Coordinates of N, CA and C in Angstrom, one line a residue:
M1067 N 113.4 41.4 147.0 CA 112.2 40.9 146.3 C 112.5 40.5 144.9
P1068 N 112.3 39.2 144.5 CA 112.6 38.8 143.2 C 111.8 39.4 142.1
G1069 N 112.4 39.6 141.0 CA 111.7 40.1 139.8 C 111.7 41.7 139.7
T1070 N 112.5 42.3 140.6 CA 112.4 43.8 140.6 C 113.6 44.4 139.8
R1071 N 114.6 43.6 139.4 CA 115.7 44.1 138.7 C 115.4 44.3 137.2
K1072 N 115.7 45.4 136.6 CA 115.4 45.7 135.2 C 116.4 45.2 134.3
L1073 N 117.7 45.0 134.7 CA 118.8 44.5 133.9 C 119.0 45.2 132.6
G1074 N 118.6 46.5 132.6 CA 118.9 47.3 131.4 C 118.2 46.9 130.1
R1075 N 117.0 46.3 130.2 CA 116.3 45.8 129.1 C 114.8 46.2 129.2
T1076 N 114.2 46.1 128.0 CA 112.7 46.3 128.1 C 112.1 45.1 128.7
T1077 N 110.8 45.2 129.1 CA 110.1 44.1 129.8 C 110.1 42.9 129.0
D1078 N 109.7 43.0 127.7 CA 109.6 41.8 126.9 C 111.0 41.1 126.7
H1079 N 112.0 41.9 126.5 CA 113.3 41.3 126.3 C 113.8 40.7 127.6
R1080 N 113.6 41.3 128.7 CA 114.0 40.8 130.0 C 113.3 39.4 130.3
K1081 N 112.0 39.4 130.1 CA 111.3 38.1 130.3 C 111.7 37.0 129.4
A1082 N 112.0 37.3 128.2 CA 112.4 36.3 127.2 C 113.8 35.8 127.6
M1083 N 114.7 36.7 128.0 CA 116.1 36.3 128.4 C 116.0 35.4 129.6
L1084 N 115.2 35.8 130.6 CA 115.2 35.0 131.8 C 114.5 33.6 131.6
R1085 N 113.5 33.6 130.7 CA 112.9 32.3 130.4 C 113.9 31.4 129.7
G1086 N 114.7 32.0 128.8 CA 115.7 31.2 128.1 C 116.8 30.7 129.0
M1087 N 117.2 31.6 130.0 CA 118.3 31.2 130.9 C 117.8 30.1 131.9
V1088 N 116.6 30.2 132.4 CA 116.0 29.2 133.3 C 115.9 27.9 132.5
T1089 N 115.5 27.9 131.3 CA 115.4 26.7 130.5 C 116.8 26.0 130.3
Y1090 N 117.8 26.9 130.0 CA 119.1 26.4 129.8 C 119.7 25.8 131.1
L1091 N 119.4 26.5 132.2 CA 119.9 26.0 133.5 C 119.3 24.6 133.8
L1092 N 118.0 24.5 133.6 CA 117.4 23.2 133.9 C 117.8 22.1 133.0
E1093 N 118.2 22.5 131.7 CA 118.6 21.5 130.7 C 120.0 21.0 131.0
N1094 N 120.9 22.0 131.3 CA 122.3 21.6 131.4 C 122.9 21.6 132.8
G1095 N 122.2 22.1 133.8 CA 122.7 22.1 135.1 C 123.5 23.2 135.6
K1096 N 124.1 24.0 134.7 CA 124.9 25.2 135.1 C 124.9 26.2 133.9
V1097 N 125.1 27.5 134.3 CA 125.1 28.6 133.4 C 126.2 29.6 133.9
E1098 N 127.0 30.2 133.0 CA 127.9 31.2 133.4 C 127.3 32.6 132.9
T1099 N 127.1 33.5 133.9 CA 126.5 34.8 133.6 C 126.9 35.8 134.6
T1100 N 126.3 37.0 134.6 CA 126.6 38.0 135.5 C 125.9 37.7 136.8
V1101 N 126.3 38.3 137.9 CA 125.8 38.1 139.2 C 124.3 38.5 139.3
T1102 N 124.0 39.7 138.8 CA 122.6 40.2 138.9 C 121.7 39.3 138.1
R1103 N 122.1 38.9 136.9 CA 121.2 38.0 136.1 C 121.1 36.7 136.9
A1104 N 122.1 36.2 137.5 CA 122.1 34.9 138.2 C 121.1 34.9 139.3
K1105 N 121.0 36.1 140.0 CA 120.1 36.2 141.1 C 118.6 36.1 140.7
E1106 N 118.4 36.7 139.5 CA 117.0 36.7 139.0 C 116.7 35.3 138.5
V1107 N 117.7 34.6 137.8 CA 117.5 33.3 137.3 C 117.3 32.3 138.5
R1108 N 118.0 32.5 139.6 CA 117.9 31.6 140.7 C 116.4 31.7 141.3
A1109 N 115.9 32.9 141.4 CA 114.5 33.0 141.9 C 113.5 32.3 141.1
M1110 N 113.6 32.4 139.7 CA 112.6 31.8 138.9 C 112.8 30.2 138.8
T1111 N 114.1 29.8 138.8 CA 114.4 28.4 138.8 C 113.9 27.7 140.0
E1112 N 114.1 28.3 141.2 CA 113.6 27.7 142.4 C 112.1 27.6 142.4
K1113 N 111.4 28.6 141.8 CA 109.9 28.6 141.7 C 109.5 27.4 140.8
M1114 N 110.2 27.2 139.7 CA 109.8 26.2 138.8 C 110.0 24.8 139.5
I1115 N 111.1 24.6 140.2 CA 111.4 23.3 140.9 C 110.3 23.1 142.0
T1116 N 110.0 24.1 142.7 CA 109.0 24.0 143.8 C 107.6 23.6 143.2
I1117 N 107.2 24.2 142.1 CA 106.0 23.9 141.4 C 106.0 22.4 140.9
A1118 N 107.2 22.0 140.4 CA 107.3 20.7 139.8 C 107.3 19.5 140.9
K1119 N 107.5 19.9 142.1 CA 107.5 18.9 143.2 C 106.2 18.1 143.3
V1120 N 105.1 18.8 142.9 CA 103.8 18.2 142.9 C 103.4 17.9 141.4
N1121 N 103.4 16.7 141.1 CA 103.2 16.3 139.7 C 101.8 16.1 139.3
N1122 N 101.2 17.2 138.8 CA 99.8 17.2 138.3 C 99.7 18.0 137.1
L1123 N 98.6 17.9 136.4 CA 98.4 18.6 135.1 C 98.4 20.1 135.3
S1124 N 97.9 20.7 136.3 CA 97.9 22.1 136.5 C 99.3 22.6 136.6
N1125 N 100.1 21.9 137.4 CA 101.5 22.4 137.6 C 102.3 22.2 136.3
K1126 N 102.1 21.2 135.6 CA 102.8 21.0 134.3 C 102.4 22.1 133.4
R1127 N 101.2 22.6 133.3 CA 100.8 23.7 132.5 C 101.4 25.0 132.9
Q1128 N 101.5 25.2 134.2 CA 102.2 26.4 134.8 C 103.6 26.4 134.3
V1129 N 104.3 25.3 134.5 CA 105.8 25.3 134.1 C 105.9 25.4 132.6
L1130 N 105.1 24.7 131.8 CA 105.1 24.8 130.4 C 104.9 26.3 129.9
A1131 N 104.2 27.1 130.6 CA 103.9 28.5 130.2 C 105.2 29.3 130.4
Y1132 N 106.2 28.8 131.2 CA 107.4 29.6 131.4 C 108.6 29.0 130.7
V1133 N 108.8 27.7 130.9 CA 110.0 27.0 130.3 C 109.7 26.8 128.8
T1134 N 110.7 27.0 128.0 CA 110.5 27.1 126.5 C 110.6 25.8 125.8
K1135 N 111.1 24.7 126.5 CA 111.2 23.4 125.8 C 110.4 22.4 126.5
P1136 N 109.5 21.7 125.8 CA 108.7 20.6 126.5 C 109.5 19.5 127.0
Q1137 N 110.7 19.1 126.4 CA 111.5 18.0 126.9 C 112.1 18.4 128.3
V1138 N 112.5 19.7 128.4 CA 113.0 20.2 129.7 C 111.9 20.1 130.8
V1139 N 110.7 20.3 130.5 CA 109.6 20.2 131.4 C 109.4 18.8 131.9
T1140 N 109.5 17.9 130.9 CA 109.4 16.4 131.2 C 110.5 16.0 132.1
D1141 N 111.8 16.4 131.8 CA 112.9 16.1 132.7 C 112.8 16.7 134.1
L1142 N 112.2 17.9 134.1 CA 112.1 18.6 135.4 C 111.1 17.8 136.3
F1143 N 110.0 17.4 135.8 CA 109.0 16.6 136.6 C 109.5 15.2 136.9
D1144 N 110.2 14.6 135.9 CA 110.6 13.1 136.1 C 111.9 12.9 136.8
K1145 N 112.9 13.8 136.6 CA 114.2 13.6 137.2 C 114.6 14.6 138.2
I1146 N 114.5 15.9 137.9 CA 115.0 17.0 138.8 C 114.2 17.1 140.0
A1147 N 112.9 17.4 139.9 CA 112.1 17.7 141.1 C 112.1 16.5 142.1
P1148 N 112.0 15.2 141.7 CA 112.0 14.2 142.7 C 113.2 14.1 143.6
K1149 N 114.4 14.6 143.0 CA 115.6 14.6 143.8 C 115.5 15.6 145.0
Y1150 N 114.6 16.6 144.8 CA 114.5 17.7 145.9 C 113.2 17.5 146.7
A1151 N 112.6 16.3 146.7 CA 111.3 16.1 147.3 C 111.4 16.4 148.8
D1152 N 112.5 16.2 149.5 CA 112.6 16.4 150.9 C 113.3 17.7 151.3
V1153 N 113.6 18.5 150.3 CA 114.3 19.8 150.5 C 113.4 20.9 150.3
N1154 N 113.5 21.9 151.2 CA 112.6 23.1 151.1 C 113.5 24.3 150.6
G1155 N 113.7 24.5 149.3 CA 114.5 25.6 148.8 C 115.9 25.3 148.8
G1156 N 116.7 26.2 148.2 CA 118.1 26.1 148.1 C 118.6 25.1 147.1
Y1157 N 117.9 25.1 145.9 CA 118.1 24.2 144.9 C 119.3 24.6 144.0
T1158 N 119.7 25.9 144.1 CA 120.7 26.4 143.2 C 121.9 27.0 144.0
R1159 N 123.0 27.2 143.4 CA 124.2 27.7 144.0 C 124.8 28.7 143.1
I1160 N 125.3 29.9 143.6 CA 125.9 30.9 142.8 C 127.4 30.9 143.3
I1161 N 128.3 30.7 142.3 CA 129.7 30.8 142.6 C 130.4 31.9 141.8
K1162 N 130.9 32.9 142.5 CA 131.5 34.0 141.8 C 132.8 33.6 141.2
T1163 N 133.1 34.1 140.0 CA 134.3 33.6 139.2 C 135.2 34.8 138.9
G1164 N 134.9 36.0 139.3 CA 135.8 37.1 138.9 C 135.1 38.1 138.0
T1165 N 135.9 38.9 137.3 CA 135.3 40.0 136.5 C 135.5 39.6 135.0
R1166 N 134.6 40.1 134.2 CA 134.6 39.9 132.7 C 135.7 40.9 132.2
R1167 N 136.4 40.4 131.2 CA 137.5 41.2 130.7 C 137.1 42.5 130.0
G1168 N 136.0 42.4 129.2 CA 135.6 43.6 128.4 C 135.1 44.8 129.2
D1169 N 134.2 44.5 130.1 CA 133.5 45.6 130.9 C 133.6 45.5 132.4
A1170 N 134.4 44.5 132.9 CA 134.6 44.3 134.3 C 133.3 44.0 135.1
A1171 N 132.4 43.4 134.4 CA 131.2 43.0 135.1 C 131.5 41.7 135.9
E1172 N 130.9 41.7 137.1 CA 131.2 40.6 138.0 C 130.5 39.3 137.5
M1173 N 131.2 38.3 137.2 CA 130.7 37.0 136.6 C 130.6 35.9 137.7
C1174 N 129.7 35.0 137.4 CA 129.5 33.8 138.3 C 129.0 32.7 137.5
I1175 N 129.0 31.5 138.2 CA 128.4 30.3 137.6 C 127.2 30.0 138.6
I1176 N 126.0 29.8 138.0 CA 124.9 29.4 138.7 C 124.6 27.9 138.3
E1177 N 124.5 27.0 139.3 CA 124.3 25.6 139.1 C 123.3 25.0 140.0
L1178 N 122.8 23.9 139.6 CA 121.8 23.1 140.5 C 122.7 22.4 141.5
V1179 N 122.2 22.4 142.7 CA 122.9 21.7 143.8 C 122.4 20.3 143.9
E1180 N 123.3 19.4 144.1 CA 123.0 18.0 144.4 C 122.5 17.8 145.8
P1181 N 121.3 17.3 146.1 CA 120.8 17.2 147.4 C 121.7 16.2 148.2
K1182 N 121.8 16.4 149.5 CA 122.5 15.5 150.4 C 121.8 14.2 150.5
A1183 N 122.6 13.1 150.4 CA 122.0 11.8 150.7 C 122.0 11.5 152.1
E1184 N 120.9 11.0 152.6 CA 120.8 10.8 154.1 C 120.9 9.3 154.4

């Protein structure tokens, strides 16, 4: 169930961190982070893309309440979501890259998947 990992942070810190990571992922297309954080970011990113597939004012306000940059919301509705119009889920990919040197945390790259051309 998404949203149940505490990630060793208080609720406010965790929500702010996830909002920032989702915004960064939608802005740049990929993020390097730990596996547990990536799984939480994946859940929220996929929700944002699913909401953005229907372009109306209510959905824009829902996404604006979560994503921290208005320009990213505009790009999400105009560029990112239309690419996934015919796809039901699976908008992101997690690729494990090994362990972090300092504390041996398992690291990965989470990125947006390019939909298959038909």
